[in-house]
Every structure is written in structure tokens, then in C-alpha cells.
Coordinates of C-alpha atoms in Angstrom, one line a residue:
M264 CA 0.0 0.0 0.0
T265 CA 1.5 3.3 -1.1
T266 CA 0.2 6.8 -0.1
L267 CA 1.6 10.2 -1.1
F268 CA 0.6 13.2 1.1
T269 CA 1.1 16.3 -1.0
N270 CA 0.8 20.0 -0.2
A271 CA 1.3 19.3 3.5
R272 CA 2.8 21.5 6.2
L273 CA 5.4 19.0 7.5
I274 CA 6.1 19.4 11.3
N275 CA 9.4 17.7 12.1
P276 CA 10.2 17.8 15.8
A277 CA 13.7 16.3 15.3
T278 CA 14.9 19.1 13.1
G279 CA 12.6 21.9 14.3
E280 CA 11.4 22.4 10.7
D281 CA 7.9 23.6 9.7
T282 CA 7.9 23.5 5.9
L283 CA 5.6 22.8 3.0
G284 CA 6.3 19.5 1.2
S285 CA 5.2 16.0 0.5
L286 CA 5.6 12.7 2.3
L287 CA 5.5 9.2 0.8
V288 CA 4.3 6.1 2.8
Q289 CA 5.1 2.6 1.5
N290 CA 4.3 -0.6 3.4
G291 CA 3.5 1.2 6.6
T292 CA 6.7 3.2 6.8
I293 CA 7.9 6.7 5.7
A294 CA 9.7 6.1 2.4
A295 CA 10.5 9.7 1.5
L296 CA 9.7 13.3 2.4
G297 CA 10.7 16.8 1.3
A298 CA 9.8 19.6 -1.1
E299 CA 9.8 17.3 -4.1
V300 CA 8.9 13.7 -3.9
A301 CA 8.4 11.5 -7.0
V302 CA 4.9 10.0 -7.3
P303 CA 4.8 6.2 -7.8
E304 CA 2.3 4.9 -10.3
D305 CA 0.3 3.0 -7.8
A306 CA 0.2 5.7 -5.1
E307 CA -3.0 7.0 -3.6
V308 CA -2.5 10.8 -3.5
I309 CA -3.9 12.8 -0.6
D310 CA -3.9 16.6 -1.0
C311 CA -3.5 18.0 2.5
G312 CA -4.5 21.5 1.4
G313 CA -1.7 23.1 3.3
K314 CA -2.8 21.6 6.6
C315 CA -0.2 20.2 9.2
L316 CA 1.1 16.7 9.0
A317 CA 3.0 15.6 12.1
P318 CA 4.2 12.5 13.8
G319 CA 1.4 10.8 15.8
I320 CA 1.3 11.7 19.5
V321 CA 2.9 9.2 21.9
D322 CA 1.0 9.7 25.1
I323 CA 2.6 8.5 28.3
G324 CA 0.3 7.9 31.3
V325 CA -3.1 6.9 29.8
K326 CA -5.4 5.2 32.2
V327 CA -7.6 2.5 30.6
C328 CA -9.9 1.1 33.2
E329 CA -9.6 -2.6 32.2
P330 CA -9.6 -4.7 34.3
G331 CA -11.9 -3.6 37.1
E332 CA -13.7 -0.4 36.0
R333 CA -14.7 -1.0 32.4
H334 CA -17.8 1.2 32.9
K335 CA -15.4 4.2 33.0
E336 CA -13.2 3.3 30.0
S337 CA -12.5 0.3 27.8
Y338 CA -9.6 -0.3 25.4
K339 CA -12.1 0.1 22.5
T340 CA -13.4 3.5 23.6
A341 CA -9.9 4.7 24.7
G342 CA -8.5 3.6 21.3
L343 CA -11.3 5.5 19.5
A344 CA -10.7 8.6 21.6
A345 CA -6.9 8.4 20.9
A346 CA -7.4 8.1 17.2
A347 CA -9.8 11.1 17.2
G348 CA -7.2 13.0 19.1
G349 CA -4.2 12.2 16.9
V350 CA -2.7 9.9 19.5
T351 CA -1.1 6.9 17.7
T352 CA 0.5 5.3 20.7
M353 CA -1.0 5.0 24.2
V354 CA 1.4 4.1 27.0
T355 CA -1.0 2.8 29.6
R356 CA -0.8 3.0 33.4
P357 CA -1.0 0.0 35.7
D358 CA -3.4 1.6 38.2
T359 CA -6.2 -0.8 37.4
I360 CA -8.2 -3.1 39.7
P361 CA -6.3 -5.3 40.2
A362 CA -3.1 -3.5 39.5
I363 CA -1.0 -4.7 36.5
D364 CA 1.7 -6.3 38.6
S365 CA 2.1 -9.8 37.2
P366 CA 2.9 -11.2 33.7
E367 CA -0.6 -12.8 33.5
T368 CA -2.4 -9.6 34.1
L369 CA -0.1 -7.8 31.7
E370 CA -0.7 -10.4 29.0
F371 CA -4.4 -10.1 29.5
V372 CA -4.5 -6.3 29.0
T373 CA -2.1 -6.6 26.0
R374 CA -4.4 -9.1 24.3
R375 CA -7.5 -6.9 25.1
A376 CA -5.7 -3.9 23.7
N377 CA -4.6 -5.6 20.5
E378 CA -8.2 -6.9 19.9
A379 CA -10.0 -3.6 20.6
A380 CA -7.9 -0.5 20.0
P381 CA -7.1 0.9 16.5
V382 CA -3.9 2.5 17.8
N383 CA -0.6 1.2 19.2
V384 CA -0.9 0.3 22.9
V385 CA 2.2 -0.3 25.0
P386 CA 1.7 -1.1 28.7
M387 CA 3.6 0.0 31.9
A388 CA 3.7 -2.3 34.9
A389 CA 3.5 -1.7 38.6
L390 CA 6.7 -1.1 40.5
T391 CA 5.5 -2.9 43.6
K392 CA 2.9 -5.6 44.1
G393 CA -0.6 -4.1 44.4
R394 CA 1.1 -0.7 44.1
E395 CA 1.3 -1.0 47.9
G396 CA 5.0 0.0 48.2
R397 CA 6.1 -3.1 50.1
E398 CA 7.4 -5.7 47.7
M399 CA 8.7 -5.1 44.2
T400 CA 7.3 -6.9 41.2
E401 CA 9.1 -9.4 39.0
F402 CA 10.7 -6.8 36.6
G403 CA 12.4 -9.4 34.4
F404 CA 9.2 -11.4 33.7
L405 CA 7.2 -8.3 33.2
I406 CA 9.7 -6.9 30.6
D407 CA 9.5 -10.2 28.8
A408 CA 5.7 -9.8 28.8
G409 CA 6.0 -6.4 27.2
A410 CA 6.3 -3.8 29.9
V411 CA 8.1 -0.6 28.8
A412 CA 8.4 1.0 32.2
F413 CA 7.5 0.6 35.8
T414 CA 5.5 2.9 38.0
D415 CA 3.2 2.9 41.0
C416 CA 1.5 6.0 39.5
D417 CA 0.3 8.4 42.2
H418 CA 1.0 5.9 45.0
V419 CA 4.4 7.2 46.3
V420 CA 6.6 4.5 47.7
T421 CA 7.2 5.8 51.2
N422 CA 9.6 3.1 52.3
T423 CA 12.9 4.4 51.0
K424 CA 14.7 1.0 51.4
V425 CA 12.1 -0.7 49.2
F426 CA 12.2 2.1 46.7
S427 CA 16.0 2.0 46.5
R428 CA 16.1 -1.7 46.1
A429 CA 13.5 -1.5 43.3
L430 CA 15.6 1.2 41.6
T431 CA 18.8 -0.9 41.9
Y432 CA 17.0 -3.9 40.4
A433 CA 15.6 -1.8 37.5
R434 CA 19.1 -0.4 36.9
S435 CA 20.5 -3.9 36.5
L436 CA 17.9 -4.7 33.8
G437 CA 18.1 -1.3 32.1
A438 CA 14.4 -0.6 33.0
L439 CA 12.8 2.8 33.1
V440 CA 11.1 3.8 36.4
I441 CA 8.4 6.5 36.3
A442 CA 7.6 8.2 39.6
H443 CA 5.2 10.8 41.0
P444 CA 7.2 13.4 42.8
Q445 CA 5.2 14.3 45.9
E446 CA 5.7 14.2 49.6
P447 CA 2.7 12.1 50.5
G448 CA 2.4 13.3 54.1
L449 CA 2.1 16.9 53.0
S450 CA -0.2 16.2 50.1
K451 CA -2.6 13.7 51.8
G452 CA -6.2 14.9 51.5
A453 CA -5.3 18.0 49.5
A454 CA -7.7 19.2 46.8
A455 CA -6.0 22.5 45.8
T456 CA -2.7 24.3 45.9
S457 CA -2.1 26.3 49.0
G458 CA -2.5 30.1 48.7
K459 CA -5.1 32.8 48.9
F460 CA -7.6 31.2 46.5
A461 CA -7.6 27.8 48.4
S462 CA -8.0 29.7 51.7
L463 CA -11.0 31.8 50.4
R464 CA -12.7 28.6 49.1
G465 CA -12.0 26.7 52.3
L466 CA -10.3 23.8 50.4
P467 CA -7.7 21.5 52.0
A468 CA -4.5 22.5 50.2
V469 CA -0.9 21.4 49.6
S470 CA 2.2 23.5 49.3
P471 CA 4.2 23.4 46.0
M472 CA 7.1 22.4 48.2
A473 CA 5.6 18.9 48.5
E474 CA 6.5 18.4 44.9
R475 CA 10.0 19.8 45.4
I476 CA 10.6 17.6 48.5
G477 CA 9.4 14.5 46.6
L478 CA 11.6 15.2 43.6
D479 CA 14.7 15.9 45.8
R480 CA 14.3 12.5 47.5
D481 CA 13.9 10.8 44.1
I482 CA 16.9 12.6 42.7
A483 CA 19.1 11.5 45.6
L484 CA 18.1 7.8 45.0
V485 CA 18.7 8.1 41.3
E486 CA 22.2 9.4 42.0
M487 CA 22.7 6.5 44.4
T488 CA 21.4 3.8 42.0
G489 CA 22.1 5.1 38.5
V490 CA 18.6 4.1 37.3
K491 CA 16.8 5.5 34.3
Y492 CA 14.2 7.8 35.9
H493 CA 11.2 9.9 34.6
A494 CA 9.2 12.2 36.8
D495 CA 5.6 11.9 35.5
Q496 CA 4.5 15.5 36.3
I497 CA 6.5 18.5 37.2
T498 CA 4.0 21.3 37.8
T499 CA 5.6 24.0 40.0
A500 CA 8.4 26.5 39.6
R501 CA 9.9 25.3 43.0
A502 CA 10.8 21.9 41.5
L503 CA 12.6 23.2 38.4
P504 CA 16.0 24.2 39.9
A505 CA 16.4 20.8 41.4
L506 CA 15.5 19.2 38.0
Q507 CA 18.0 21.4 36.3
R508 CA 20.8 20.5 38.7
A509 CA 20.1 16.8 38.3
K510 CA 20.4 17.1 34.5
N511 CA 23.5 19.2 34.8
N512 CA 25.0 16.5 37.0
G513 CA 24.5 13.9 34.3
L514 CA 21.8 11.8 35.9
D515 CA 19.6 9.8 33.5
I516 CA 16.5 11.8 34.3
T517 CA 13.6 13.2 32.3
A518 CA 10.4 14.9 33.3
G519 CA 6.9 15.4 32.0
T520 CA 3.9 17.6 32.7
S521 CA 0.3 17.4 31.8
V522 CA -1.5 19.5 29.3
H523 CA -3.9 20.6 32.0
H524 CA -1.1 22.2 34.1
L525 CA 0.1 24.0 30.9
T526 CA -3.2 25.5 30.0
L527 CA -5.2 25.9 33.2
N528 CA -4.5 27.4 36.6
E529 CA -6.0 27.2 40.2
L530 CA -8.5 30.0 39.5
D531 CA -10.3 27.7 36.9
V532 CA -11.7 25.7 39.8
A533 CA -14.0 28.8 40.3
D534 CA -17.1 27.7 42.1
Y535 CA -15.9 24.2 43.0
R536 CA -16.1 22.8 39.5
T537 CA -15.0 19.2 40.1
F538 CA -14.0 18.6 36.4
F539 CA -11.0 20.8 37.3
K540 CA -10.0 18.6 40.2
I541 CA -6.9 16.7 39.1
K542 CA -3.7 15.3 40.7
P543 CA -1.5 17.2 41.5
P544 CA -4.0 20.1 41.8
L545 CA -3.9 23.0 39.4
R546 CA -1.2 25.5 40.2
S547 CA -0.8 29.3 40.2
E548 CA -0.4 31.3 37.0
D549 CA 3.3 31.9 37.8
D550 CA 3.8 28.2 38.1
R551 CA 2.0 27.6 34.8
L552 CA 4.2 30.1 33.0
A553 CA 7.4 28.7 34.5
V554 CA 6.4 25.2 33.4
I555 CA 5.7 26.4 29.8
E556 CA 9.1 28.0 29.7
A557 CA 10.7 24.7 31.0
V558 CA 9.0 22.8 28.1
K559 CA 10.3 25.4 25.6
T560 CA 13.9 25.1 26.9
G561 CA 13.7 21.3 27.1
L562 CA 14.1 21.1 30.8
I563 CA 10.7 19.4 30.9
D564 CA 10.9 16.8 28.2
I565 CA 7.3 15.5 27.7
I566 CA 3.7 16.7 27.6
S567 CA 1.1 14.1 28.2
S568 CA -2.7 13.9 28.7
M569 CA -2.7 12.0 32.0
H570 CA -6.0 10.7 30.8
T571 CA -8.0 9.6 33.9
P572 CA -11.6 8.7 33.3
Q573 CA -14.1 9.2 36.1
D574 CA -17.8 8.5 36.0
E575 CA -20.5 11.0 36.8
E576 CA -21.0 9.5 40.3
S577 CA -17.3 10.1 41.1
K578 CA -17.5 13.8 40.1
R579 CA -20.9 14.9 41.2
L580 CA -19.7 15.3 44.8
P581 CA -18.5 18.2 47.0
F582 CA -15.1 19.3 45.6
E583 CA -13.1 17.9 48.5
E584 CA -14.7 14.4 48.1
A585 CA -14.8 14.2 44.3
A586 CA -12.4 11.9 42.5
S587 CA -9.4 13.5 40.8
G588 CA -8.7 13.2 37.1
A589 CA -9.8 14.3 33.6
V590 CA -10.2 12.7 30.2
A591 CA -7.8 14.2 27.7
L592 CA -7.0 11.9 24.8
E593 CA -9.2 13.9 22.4
T594 CA -8.4 17.3 23.9
L595 CA -4.6 16.9 24.3
L596 CA -3.8 18.4 20.8
P597 CA -6.4 21.2 20.7
A598 CA -5.5 22.2 24.3
A599 CA -1.8 22.1 23.5
L600 CA -2.4 24.3 20.5
R601 CA -3.5 27.1 22.9
L602 CA 0.3 27.5 23.6
Y603 CA 1.0 27.7 19.9
H604 CA -1.7 30.3 19.3
A605 CA -0.4 32.3 22.3
E606 CA 3.1 32.2 20.6
Q607 CA 4.6 30.4 23.7
L608 CA 5.6 27.2 21.8
T609 CA 6.1 26.4 18.1
L610 CA 4.5 23.4 16.5
P611 CA 7.9 21.5 16.3
E612 CA 8.5 22.3 20.0
L613 CA 5.0 20.9 20.9
F614 CA 5.6 17.7 18.9
R615 CA 9.1 17.3 20.3
A616 CA 7.4 17.1 23.7
M617 CA 4.3 15.1 22.6
A618 CA 5.8 12.7 20.1
L619 CA 9.6 12.6 19.7
N620 CA 10.8 12.7 23.3
P621 CA 8.3 10.2 24.7
A622 CA 9.1 7.7 21.9
Q623 CA 12.8 8.1 22.5
R624 CA 12.6 7.8 26.3
L625 CA 10.7 4.5 25.9
G626 CA 12.8 3.2 23.1
L627 CA 9.8 3.2 20.7
P628 CA 10.3 3.6 16.9
G629 CA 7.6 6.4 16.3
G630 CA 7.4 10.1 17.1
R631 CA 9.4 11.3 14.1
L632 CA 9.2 12.2 10.5
D633 CA 12.2 10.3 9.1
E634 CA 12.7 7.8 6.2
G635 CA 12.2 4.4 7.6
A636 CA 10.2 5.5 10.6
P637 CA 6.7 4.1 11.1
A638 CA 4.0 6.0 9.2
D639 CA 2.2 7.0 12.5
L640 CA 0.8 10.4 11.5
V641 CA -1.7 13.0 12.4
L642 CA -3.2 15.5 9.9
F643 CA -4.7 18.5 11.6
D644 CA -5.9 22.1 11.0
P645 CA -4.3 24.2 13.8
D646 CA -6.7 27.1 13.1
A647 CA -10.1 25.4 12.9
P648 CA -12.3 26.8 15.7
F649 CA -14.9 24.7 17.6
V650 CA -16.8 24.6 21.0
M651 CA -15.9 21.6 23.0
D652 CA -19.0 19.4 23.8
R653 CA -18.1 16.7 26.3
F654 CA -21.0 14.5 25.1
A655 CA -19.4 14.3 21.7
L656 CA -16.2 12.7 23.1
Q657 CA -15.4 9.1 22.2
S658 CA -14.5 8.2 25.8
K659 CA -17.0 6.5 28.0
S660 CA -16.4 9.0 30.7
K661 CA -17.0 12.7 29.9
N662 CA -15.1 14.4 32.7
T663 CA -13.2 17.1 30.7
P664 CA -12.5 20.5 32.1
F665 CA -12.7 22.0 28.6
D666 CA -16.5 21.4 28.2
G667 CA -18.2 24.4 26.6
Q668 CA -14.9 26.2 26.0
R669 CA -13.9 27.7 22.6
M670 CA -10.9 25.8 21.2
Q671 CA -8.8 26.0 18.1
G672 CA -7.3 23.0 16.2
K673 CA -9.1 20.0 14.8
V674 CA -7.6 16.6 13.9
L675 CA -8.6 15.8 10.3
A676 CA -7.1 12.3 10.1
T677 CA -5.0 9.8 12.0
Y678 CA -2.8 7.1 10.5
V679 CA -1.2 4.1 12.2
A680 CA 1.5 2.3 10.0
G681 CA 0.0 4.1 7.1
K682 CA -3.5 2.9 7.7
S683 CA -6.3 5.4 8.3
V684 CA -7.8 4.8 11.8
Y685 CA -9.7 8.1 12.0
R686 CA -11.0 10.6 9.5
R687 CA -13.2 13.6 10.4
D688 CA -16.4 13.7 8.4

């Protein structure tokens, strides 16, 4: 199967280029790209009309609620949402019921994903059994079963000896550990970031220093063990100097942030709107701007959706009691494009953080526009306006903070290995 995309605005995160040209796909891989590409006789020609063609998004930290909470999200609905959002690879979290902490459970979800999802799905496995922080999982067997990283998600391992042993074991196998930088004692029960707004609303709050303290501890253990480490969400200015020092010292450390922390702040909670309750809580505007600058400079490497489905019953509660999390597979790209329209990040910079860097960190082949790379692509119009309607989302759960908001940027088509998995009507 041969497809030629012509008249496309090619977004290349590896080179930083944003140029008009063509791209040739043969047998599921990119065969050629540039200003002039010869047209094979048997090629299907797609005129992109000057719209953007970029590598498909590689989204680290997607929660699919199989097994245990399939009423919130299944691999089928998550896969459809991903395709509609330009996400060609979902890197799924192990915080299911039960946790994905054994080869058998991992093989079950991998089989379900391959049957149901139209996009690539690569799973992460739990760092400790049951995500309880007491006994590490069988890393070697889980790697053989397909795990690309190990994480207990938002369950911070408080026993430093257990955590250090797990990091040492991961280092011996070359495995990547993903952690949630947070001091759990300070952050327990928090629903907002400490400050004037939280005080006026009477919400239990956590200081931004809880993130800094958690990161400092993790950095010390990374230095001790030499493990490959990724901080899932850095959301405060206070944590950035520590991250910079760790990178300057040559530690194998990367960091991510969520699209919600880049595009929303604590004031969006307004009158206790629970769709804006996420973990960690939304931060101050100063923190938001500092994190955007860190993404631009490359200090923060990855932008992800942190897609966390919650049903209506979990959200229709007082703010303090409501479940944390937001769906974001479909809104990741249009939300991220707010930063492009505000001239805070260029399109190549956005796709460096959403496609190239996550793929490279996990050792995946996608995330780039290069000859020989998989033809995992997203065609989108960055300027198309629309009003977000949460009931139009493909996800089973509809808990998006962007409901009713004016947004700019529509996915027109998504391709996995050159095959169309989504096309906007």
C-alpha cells in the first residue's frame, strides 16, 4: 500500500522544521519526504490542502480502566478517543483493579488492547505488588511480557529502602522507572494548591514544596542507584531548579507535565467545579508560565494527557470528596495548540514534547518524520475553531475541564502504520 501526502505542512520535531512539502508512505513506513517527492504509479495521492502533517502523538500515562472499572473506559473507547485526538501510541498505566503487577495480568490487557484498540498500545507495569510500596514486582518477567516502564502512578513508595532496592533492580535490567514526585504526608487529602484562593474557598491544600521535596528525594536515590528515571508530572516553579541540577550532574533523568497544568490554573476551579480537580492540583499562574518555559527550553521533556476517566457519580460530589482526574486523549492536541496560538511554543516544539521525546525515552520507533520511521501520522488544522462538547467525546467518561470552551485546532485524520484509523467527516 502506497500513499503520497502532498501540499502538507510538515512538522518535524527532530529538526525543528515547519515546511511545505510531500511525504511518501510505503508498506507502513515513511519512504521519502521533502519539497519534491516522486509519485509512484500505484500511489494514492492525498492533498493535505496546506494543513499540518506531524508524527502521531505518543501519550505516556493513559489510564484505561480494564480490568476492574470497564464502565469508565475500555480499550475500545480509549482507542477510538486516541485516534480522534491524533494519539497513535497509548502508553497505559497499571493503576487498574487489580493492578497490572504480574505477567498474567499484563498479557491479558495486552491481548485486550490488540483486539479492541485501533492505535498502538504499550503497557507499563506496577513497580511494587498491588502498588502498595512493600514488595517489588518481577521486573524481568514483566519486561519479557512487554512492559516498557515501571510505575506505581500516584502511590508514592514511602519506604525508602524498598524504593532504592527497586531502583537498583531496575538499573540492573536497564528498565525505566516512572515516579510521581510528591511528599505524601504533606499532600494527603489535598484538593487544591495552598494560597489565597484555596483559603478563600476553604479547600484543603498542599504547598508546592511537597513536589520539590518528593523530587529531591527521588533525585538522591537516582544518584545512588544510577537508574533511568522519569518524573511523571512537574507542575511547580519550585521543582525546576532541582531538576536542572540533576540534569547538569549527568543523571539519567527526564520529566513530564500534563496539558492541564500547561493550559489551566488554580482559578479555573472557580465555584468548586470538580472537572477541574486533578492530581496534582492546578497551580498558580506563575507556576504555569514557569512550566511552559521549561518545556520550551527542554528542561521538561514530555507533555502528556494523564487521561484519567471518572464516571458522573465520582465527580458529582463536593469538591473535596470528588475523584481526581480528567479525560484528555481527544483534547490533548487542541488544548496544547493554545500554547501555539499564544506564541509560547512552536509546533515543532510541541511535537518534540508530545511525540519525539516520549518515543525516544521509551525506546519506541515512532514520534518522528524520518525515512524508515513508522507512518504513524496526524493530519490537523491548527486554526479550525470549535466549541468543546463533552458528550461528543469518544471516551465512555465525559469528565473534561474543557467542556463548553472555545478551542482551536481539529484533527482531520490519523494514520497508524500508514493505515487510516480516523477521518473527520
